[in-house]
């Protein structure tokens, strides 16, 4: 399969678009007509050829444009990529995982040639060719975490495991749903999740942590998370919230279908072999509502989920002010008929 | 009178205890303002430990100088500093010079406790060797998430960032690495529409 990469932006003029292919494979996150927090982890096994769940790290038509957007955000704010001193080895683990997976699963796009610790990496879509010595930082233009995540869609956190907890001690974060790596780096699992409402009371974090502490090599897991974003803005960071927050007020009944996006994170977790850290990729997918409703089941279901969502969650996810307008828009696409179980289109 | 019951909050927000004498080869005690009262209580409970104690005290600007009473407990080393910033190099030296078995006691405002805790942890002391007790002002150190500048002594929300001038809402989300709470622009979605200021625990 050859991917046609889009020439598009995720800021200012927002030329981002999903092709019909991207719409059909969008990771719609609701398996039923209502939503509440849950651990919802499942094995990250290859599922449905062509879906975002098929490959270890999904590469799609937005790859090149997303990497340009990452470079732009990093140039403005280098603190979006940080690694505490003890996390370099985990960075190498991640580099290996991504390079090996991509070269195996997308041989037409990526090549990795290894001769002992002398590695040769070819990234055709980005026009990058790099010879380096594995585990020797001086042979890369920057640290291993930054190097590989400038070439991989989605945010990446590296979680150190000690004292029966997970510690967010490194990351590359430029496509986040309003959390700050610079503020949260060094926090444990409970601390960085502290601002999330309701989930603590449900015991979600305790169960999730217990599960993740026992995650085994070669047995990655995945889950979906979601929120709502006005305009296809990848960098909804707290750092820049004073600049992008006002965009939420630009929504009107006329433009809600094109400006309002459902934002879905495909979160995966991998045990890393040398560092025993966890890699935590958080891949962001955006879809405008008018594209989403072309799948009738999704339009009906999203209407019901957003209409019935507890107010605390709509507030935390940042769309409480626009919820009435969004629900009104979606109601046109909900004829009240039942929806089939599961996330995929009928 | 100077003890404040913090309401229950989120998991990143620090909680404080009551200082208790512990067996140790040496005792490092750091306090500001009314934190001195917690050290005085400690010295009253176990007067003998003061012979092995190094006390760093930063009196509040408004006076209420408890320094003389602290000195009278007979610490092996006693230092009075004009500000935390002026005292921190001495604190670092004390942490670096200490041997196995050091016990650390921090008392006073959240800003003092948080910053001294950060020094102790980056010097490699485990949390189990550090006790804390809050006394006095409930003002916070707040980091602006936008410009990264830290504003000291914030007792109201929202407040104006002393570095970039944005109107910041004070969250309970706290970073031990930065030793600060998080401040986020309060009028980003409605520029100029700033809610009335209120005290942090009003």
XYZ file of C-alpha atoms in Angstrom:
548
model
C 0.000 0.000 0.000
C 1.302 3.429 -0.867
C 0.152 6.404 1.155
C -0.436 9.763 -0.464
C 0.778 12.260 2.125
C -1.290 15.430 2.519
C 0.186 18.904 2.283
C -1.774 20.522 5.124
C -1.523 22.586 8.305
C -2.782 22.176 11.884
C -2.650 25.868 12.798
C -3.507 29.311 11.420
C -5.163 28.491 8.070
C -6.006 24.907 9.140
C -5.889 23.191 5.778
C -6.012 19.740 7.453
C -8.455 17.379 5.728
C -9.340 13.711 6.055
C -9.709 11.732 2.842
C -12.581 9.257 2.521
C -10.054 6.566 3.420
C -9.098 8.383 6.626
C -12.760 8.953 7.546
C -13.651 5.269 7.123
C -10.694 4.160 9.302
C -11.171 6.844 11.961
C -10.893 5.307 15.463
C -14.401 6.068 16.652
C -14.170 5.597 20.429
C -17.710 4.758 21.565
C -18.784 1.120 21.517
C -22.219 1.981 22.893
C -24.530 5.003 23.125
C -23.122 6.301 26.429
C -19.715 6.984 27.965
C -18.091 6.747 31.379
C -14.456 6.330 32.376
C -13.138 2.833 32.479
C -9.746 1.146 32.306
C -10.749 -0.270 28.877
C -7.333 -1.752 28.090
C -7.127 -4.494 25.485
C -4.183 -6.302 23.878
C -2.590 -4.227 21.114
C -3.003 -6.973 18.548
C -3.239 -6.434 14.823
C -6.904 -6.008 13.978
C -8.763 -5.412 10.697
C -6.424 -4.779 7.759
C -6.410 -1.090 6.911
C -7.635 0.009 10.330
C -5.561 2.124 12.713
C -5.263 -1.005 14.851
C -3.468 -3.032 12.187
C 0.111 -1.855 12.720
C 2.240 -1.348 15.828
C 2.566 2.355 14.976
C -0.029 3.555 12.489
C 1.269 5.759 9.674
C -1.355 7.654 7.698
C -1.807 10.463 5.179
C -1.104 13.101 7.847
C 2.390 11.796 8.690
C 4.551 14.342 6.889
C 2.374 17.326 7.851
C 2.238 16.239 11.499
C 6.020 15.979 11.656
C 6.318 19.495 10.213
C 3.876 20.715 12.848
C 5.940 19.037 15.583
C 9.116 20.733 14.341
C 7.310 24.081 14.370
C 6.047 23.614 17.946
C 9.476 22.481 19.174
C 11.172 25.468 17.590
C 8.803 27.735 19.516
C 9.029 25.789 22.784
C 11.881 23.279 23.217
C 10.523 22.308 26.667
C 7.964 20.090 24.902
C 10.635 17.402 24.703
C 12.379 16.546 27.960
C 14.100 13.540 29.431
C 15.363 13.250 32.998
C 18.974 12.031 33.102
C 18.179 8.405 33.996
C 15.825 7.977 31.011
C 18.295 7.918 28.113
C 18.314 4.131 27.951
C 14.517 4.096 27.723
C 14.870 6.549 24.825
C 17.066 4.031 23.005
C 14.545 1.292 23.743
C 11.834 3.410 22.158
C 13.971 4.254 19.158
C 14.568 0.571 18.564
C 10.891 -0.318 18.963
C 9.761 2.317 16.480
C 12.492 1.728 13.895
C 12.164 -2.054 13.945
C 8.350 -1.938 13.810
C 8.141 0.623 11.027
C 10.789 -1.034 8.869
C 8.982 -4.361 9.238
C 5.454 -3.104 8.716
C 6.068 -0.355 6.148
C 9.029 -1.641 4.110
C 8.189 0.708 1.236
C 8.536 3.746 3.543
C 11.204 2.828 6.110
C 14.370 0.721 6.114
C 16.592 -0.335 8.987
C 19.882 -2.092 8.307
C 21.746 -3.399 11.337
C 25.295 -4.627 11.514
C 25.916 -5.247 15.189
C 25.526 -1.865 16.865
C 26.077 -0.001 13.601
C 22.634 0.959 12.363
C 21.493 2.579 9.133
C 18.021 4.135 9.132
C 16.182 5.349 6.059
C 12.971 7.331 6.346
C 11.725 7.926 2.805
C 8.670 10.123 3.445
C 10.766 12.626 5.427
C 13.889 12.201 3.289
C 16.085 11.217 6.251
C 19.037 8.865 6.140
C 21.096 8.312 9.294
C 23.991 6.032 10.105
C 24.647 5.789 13.826
C 25.909 3.546 16.604
C 23.119 2.114 18.721
C 23.393 3.289 22.364
C 25.985 5.954 21.443
C 24.305 9.341 21.787
C 27.159 11.189 20.148
C 26.286 9.582 16.818
C 22.788 11.114 16.622
C 21.979 14.794 16.080
C 19.964 14.826 19.353
C 18.926 12.401 22.089
C 17.327 9.113 20.974
C 13.845 10.021 22.261
C 13.796 13.345 20.429
C 15.397 11.862 17.332
C 12.844 9.125 16.776
C 9.765 11.020 17.933
C 10.467 13.806 15.459
C 9.737 11.025 12.962
C 6.739 9.362 14.607
C 3.165 10.653 14.815
C 1.645 11.124 18.247
C 2.987 12.142 21.631
C 5.273 9.851 23.602
C 5.764 9.530 27.332
C 8.388 7.260 28.890
C 7.385 5.929 32.287
C 10.035 4.734 34.724
C 8.949 1.935 37.050
C 10.065 2.035 40.700
C 8.521 1.962 44.193
C 5.441 0.161 42.803
C 4.573 3.209 40.740
C 5.107 4.661 37.270
C 6.927 7.981 36.909
C 6.589 10.217 33.893
C 10.269 10.961 33.527
C 10.575 11.714 29.809
C 8.385 12.700 26.910
C 7.757 14.352 23.563
C 4.483 16.219 23.813
C 3.229 18.529 21.055
C -0.246 17.112 20.247
C -1.672 16.936 23.755
C -5.170 17.353 25.089
C -4.303 20.230 27.397
C -1.644 18.848 29.739
C 1.883 20.077 30.287
C 4.888 17.760 30.119
C 7.069 20.513 31.561
C 4.856 20.706 34.639
C 4.079 17.001 34.970
C 7.542 15.546 34.287
C 8.773 13.663 37.355
C 5.258 12.952 38.658
C 3.956 9.520 39.521
C 0.864 7.884 37.982
C -1.554 9.291 40.565
C -0.044 12.777 40.548
C -0.181 13.364 36.808
C -3.765 12.062 36.675
C -4.791 14.175 39.679
C -6.760 16.812 37.713
C -9.028 14.189 36.062
C -12.467 14.364 37.736
C -14.483 11.346 38.902
C -12.070 8.649 37.742
C -10.248 8.435 41.092
C -13.511 7.773 42.890
C -14.266 5.013 40.397
C -10.940 3.343 41.266
C -9.889 3.533 37.629
C -6.323 4.664 38.271
C -5.578 2.120 40.958
C -6.713 -0.737 38.735
C -4.946 0.632 35.693
C -1.670 1.084 37.589
C -1.816 -2.419 39.015
C -2.301 -3.791 35.533
C 0.445 -1.698 33.965
C 3.052 -2.528 36.608
C 2.718 -6.119 35.435
C 2.771 -5.397 31.714
C 5.091 -7.852 29.989
C 7.478 -7.409 27.107
C 5.918 -8.372 23.789
C 2.371 -7.950 25.114
C 1.476 -4.292 24.490
C -1.992 -2.973 25.279
C -4.125 -0.150 23.932
C -7.094 2.023 24.816
C -8.879 5.019 23.374
C -9.474 8.378 24.973
C -11.285 11.350 23.460
C -12.167 14.998 23.724
C -13.542 17.783 21.522
C -11.394 20.396 19.752
C -12.423 23.491 17.807
C -10.372 23.643 14.575
C -7.928 20.840 13.744
C -5.373 22.140 16.211
C -2.900 19.468 17.285
C -1.127 21.668 19.819
C -3.893 22.228 22.351
C -1.299 22.758 25.077
C -1.822 24.587 28.345
C 1.309 26.554 27.438
C -0.535 28.128 24.496
C -4.071 28.041 25.923
C -4.129 31.837 26.229
C -3.730 31.901 22.439
C -6.032 29.080 21.292
C -8.717 29.180 24.009
C -10.522 32.028 22.298
C -11.074 29.870 19.207
C -13.753 28.033 21.168
C -15.893 31.170 20.971
C -15.797 31.202 17.141
C -18.272 28.329 16.877
C -21.649 29.156 15.281
C -24.589 26.957 14.249
C -23.439 27.524 10.656
C -19.800 26.471 11.101
C -20.046 23.888 13.896
C -20.029 20.985 11.429
C -16.767 22.083 9.838
C -14.948 23.663 12.791
C -15.808 21.287 15.620
C -13.690 18.146 15.692
C -13.868 14.938 17.642
C -10.356 14.307 18.943
C -9.438 10.697 19.668
C -6.272 9.394 21.248
C -5.099 5.897 20.475
C -3.017 5.175 23.549
C -0.698 2.181 23.552
C 1.651 0.863 26.216
C 4.772 -1.234 25.667
C 7.223 -2.726 28.168
C 10.738 -1.787 27.062
C 13.450 -4.450 27.173
C 16.598 -2.778 28.588
C 15.235 -0.026 30.820
C 12.136 -1.891 32.040
C 10.344 1.425 31.469
C 6.982 1.695 29.720
C 6.613 3.485 26.415
C 3.316 5.320 26.271
C 2.522 6.591 22.772
C -0.549 8.816 22.585
C -1.613 9.161 18.972
C -4.111 11.891 18.134
C -6.732 11.576 15.383
C -9.010 14.452 14.427
C -12.273 14.381 12.469
C -14.667 17.221 11.751
C -18.269 16.552 12.704
C -19.567 16.901 9.137
C -17.186 14.130 8.062
C -18.007 11.963 11.054
C -21.747 12.008 10.358
C -21.166 10.534 6.894
C -21.040 7.289 8.871
C -24.693 7.200 10.042
C -24.026 4.986 13.048
C -21.350 7.361 14.352
C -23.525 10.446 13.923
C -26.390 8.893 15.855
C -24.172 7.574 18.599
C -22.050 10.697 19.111
C -25.251 12.704 19.487
C -26.451 10.445 22.280
C -23.077 10.277 24.053
C -22.520 14.030 24.110
C -26.125 14.795 25.018
C -26.028 12.482 28.035
C -22.439 13.081 29.212
C -22.149 14.153 32.890
C -21.542 17.866 33.181
C -18.247 17.379 35.050
C -16.811 15.470 32.125
C -17.965 18.012 29.552
C -16.358 20.719 31.687
C -13.096 18.817 32.141
C -12.937 18.027 28.435
C -13.357 21.714 27.746
C -16.507 21.868 25.603
C -19.225 22.661 28.128
C -19.836 26.105 26.627
C -20.359 24.671 23.147
C -22.164 21.482 24.088
C -25.686 22.771 23.355
C -24.663 23.866 19.863
C -22.849 20.615 19.141
C -25.738 18.478 20.390
C -28.219 20.552 18.383
C -26.139 20.054 15.251
C -25.760 16.315 15.775
C -29.444 15.842 16.561
C -30.192 16.287 12.834
C -28.351 13.054 12.219
C -30.030 11.007 14.936
C -33.320 9.488 13.795
C -33.629 7.551 17.047
C -33.053 4.134 15.519
C -30.911 1.655 17.479
C -27.169 1.446 16.837
C -25.241 -1.770 16.391
C -22.734 -2.821 19.095
C -19.032 -2.008 18.629
C -17.089 0.883 17.165
C -16.897 0.025 13.480
C -19.226 1.389 10.766
C -22.114 -0.909 9.764
C -3.865 29.674 65.871
C -1.321 29.241 63.112
C -2.384 25.737 62.089
C -4.635 25.484 59.064
C -6.751 22.487 58.112
C -6.399 22.126 54.350
C -9.573 20.855 52.696
C -9.334 17.503 50.884
C -7.921 17.896 47.392
C -6.461 16.090 44.391
C -3.637 13.550 44.522
C -0.838 15.831 43.313
C -1.441 18.333 46.112
C 1.024 17.907 49.000
C -0.235 16.988 52.447
C 1.611 17.831 55.635
C 1.966 16.127 58.974
C 3.230 16.961 62.423
C 6.957 16.879 63.141
C 7.986 14.047 65.423
C 11.387 13.421 66.967
C 13.202 10.580 65.254
C 16.422 8.795 66.032
C 19.165 10.030 63.773
C 22.878 10.716 63.615
C 22.081 14.357 62.859
C 19.027 16.566 62.437
C 18.586 19.238 59.779
C 15.726 21.616 60.558
C 14.510 24.243 58.128
C 11.709 26.664 58.963
C 10.303 29.998 57.957
C 8.078 32.421 59.913
C 5.674 30.533 62.184
C 7.319 27.266 61.230
C 9.600 28.091 64.168
C 6.738 27.120 66.465
C 6.769 23.591 65.049
C 10.519 23.354 65.745
C 9.964 24.672 69.275
C 7.367 21.947 69.832
C 9.862 19.405 68.537
C 12.602 20.694 70.857
C 10.192 20.559 73.768
C 9.324 16.935 73.001
C 12.959 15.849 72.665
C 15.356 18.513 74.002
C 18.358 16.196 73.713
C 18.168 16.065 69.908
C 19.027 19.766 69.602
C 22.670 19.027 70.437
C 22.839 17.249 67.076
C 20.660 19.773 65.201
C 21.487 22.259 62.486
C 18.685 24.857 62.330
C 18.109 27.153 59.357
C 15.482 29.772 60.104
C 14.037 32.424 57.831
C 11.858 34.822 59.859
C 8.855 36.367 58.158
C 9.166 39.891 56.800
C 6.424 41.084 59.115
C 8.501 40.330 62.203
C 7.199 37.935 64.872
C 10.800 36.940 65.334
C 11.007 33.583 67.037
C 14.725 33.395 66.432
C 15.722 34.049 70.025
C 13.490 31.290 71.330
C 14.846 28.877 68.730
C 18.430 29.770 69.630
C 17.609 29.120 73.273
C 16.847 25.455 72.488
C 20.602 25.020 72.038
C 21.036 23.746 68.460
C 24.555 22.659 67.504
C 24.405 25.058 64.557
C 21.992 27.947 64.211
C 21.519 30.193 61.198
C 19.072 33.032 60.603
C 18.639 33.980 56.948
C 16.950 37.023 55.407
C 15.185 35.039 52.650
C 14.930 31.538 51.226
C 16.970 32.559 48.196
C 19.752 33.830 50.448
C 19.709 30.631 52.503
C 19.550 28.010 49.798
C 23.288 27.699 49.165
C 23.796 26.993 52.867
C 21.007 24.408 52.757
C 22.639 22.707 49.786
C 25.968 22.579 51.597
C 24.344 21.070 54.668
C 22.661 18.400 52.534
C 25.848 17.650 50.655
C 27.969 17.402 53.815
C 25.576 15.195 55.757
C 26.266 11.567 56.549
C 24.038 8.502 56.667
C 21.239 8.768 59.168
C 20.382 12.435 58.708
C 16.801 13.314 59.619
C 15.226 16.301 57.904
C 12.454 18.473 59.386
C 10.731 21.169 57.311
C 8.194 23.569 58.813
C 6.390 26.722 57.789
C 4.828 27.897 54.538
C 4.166 25.643 51.560
C 6.733 27.563 49.543
C 9.494 26.927 52.082
C 8.579 23.288 52.562
C 8.269 22.643 48.816
C 11.555 24.246 47.881
C 13.549 22.688 50.720
C 11.964 19.306 49.897
C 13.047 19.704 46.298
C 16.639 20.367 47.441
C 16.618 17.381 49.780
C 15.205 15.033 47.135
C 17.582 16.184 44.431
C 20.407 15.622 46.932
C 19.205 12.022 47.070
C 17.317 11.886 50.362
C 14.335 9.524 50.335
C 10.927 10.956 51.198
C 10.947 8.693 54.255
C 13.781 10.753 55.805
C 11.870 14.024 55.405
C 9.080 15.229 57.682
C 6.971 18.305 57.057
C 4.582 20.448 59.043
C 2.635 23.405 57.703
C 2.414 26.535 59.859
C 1.473 30.107 59.112
C 0.496 31.619 55.787
C -1.404 29.545 53.227
C 0.036 31.613 50.356
C 1.440 29.559 47.478
C 4.237 29.542 44.986
C 2.550 29.433 41.583
C 4.117 28.729 38.229
C 2.539 30.358 35.193
C 2.042 27.501 32.720
C 2.330 29.984 29.857
C 5.550 31.927 30.565
C 6.969 29.498 33.220
C 7.660 32.328 35.656
C 7.045 31.577 39.357
C 5.168 34.085 41.480
C 5.762 33.854 45.231
C 3.244 34.423 48.010
C 0.036 34.099 46.031
C -2.923 34.176 48.398
C -5.746 35.059 45.983
C -7.157 33.664 42.763
C -7.132 34.806 40.056
C -3.963 36.881 40.255
C -1.745 38.683 37.771
C 1.400 36.770 36.778
C 4.342 38.830 38.035
C 6.304 37.900 34.902
C 3.984 38.017 31.864
C 0.935 39.828 33.240
C -1.688 37.199 32.321
C -4.612 36.700 34.721
C -4.038 33.298 36.280
C -6.409 30.922 38.003
C -4.612 29.010 40.788
C -5.043 25.256 40.483
C -4.423 22.593 43.127
C -2.249 20.683 40.624
C 1.267 20.729 42.098
C 4.712 19.859 40.777
C 7.264 18.732 43.350
C 10.013 19.212 40.768
C 9.133 22.872 40.351
C 7.873 23.204 43.959
C 4.904 25.178 42.714
C 1.206 25.042 41.991
C -0.006 25.617 38.449
C -1.491 28.907 37.272
C -3.603 28.919 34.078
C -4.991 31.879 32.153
C -8.494 32.508 33.479
C -9.846 34.674 30.664
C -8.410 32.899 27.599
C -11.875 32.172 26.214
C -13.324 35.570 27.114
C -10.403 38.027 27.119
C -10.857 40.705 29.768
C -13.653 38.851 31.542
C -11.776 38.179 34.786
C -13.733 36.767 37.756
C -13.585 38.668 41.046
C -10.513 37.893 43.119
C -11.051 35.774 46.203
C -8.854 34.310 48.911
C -7.509 30.819 48.189
C -9.668 29.102 50.793
C -12.675 31.406 50.778
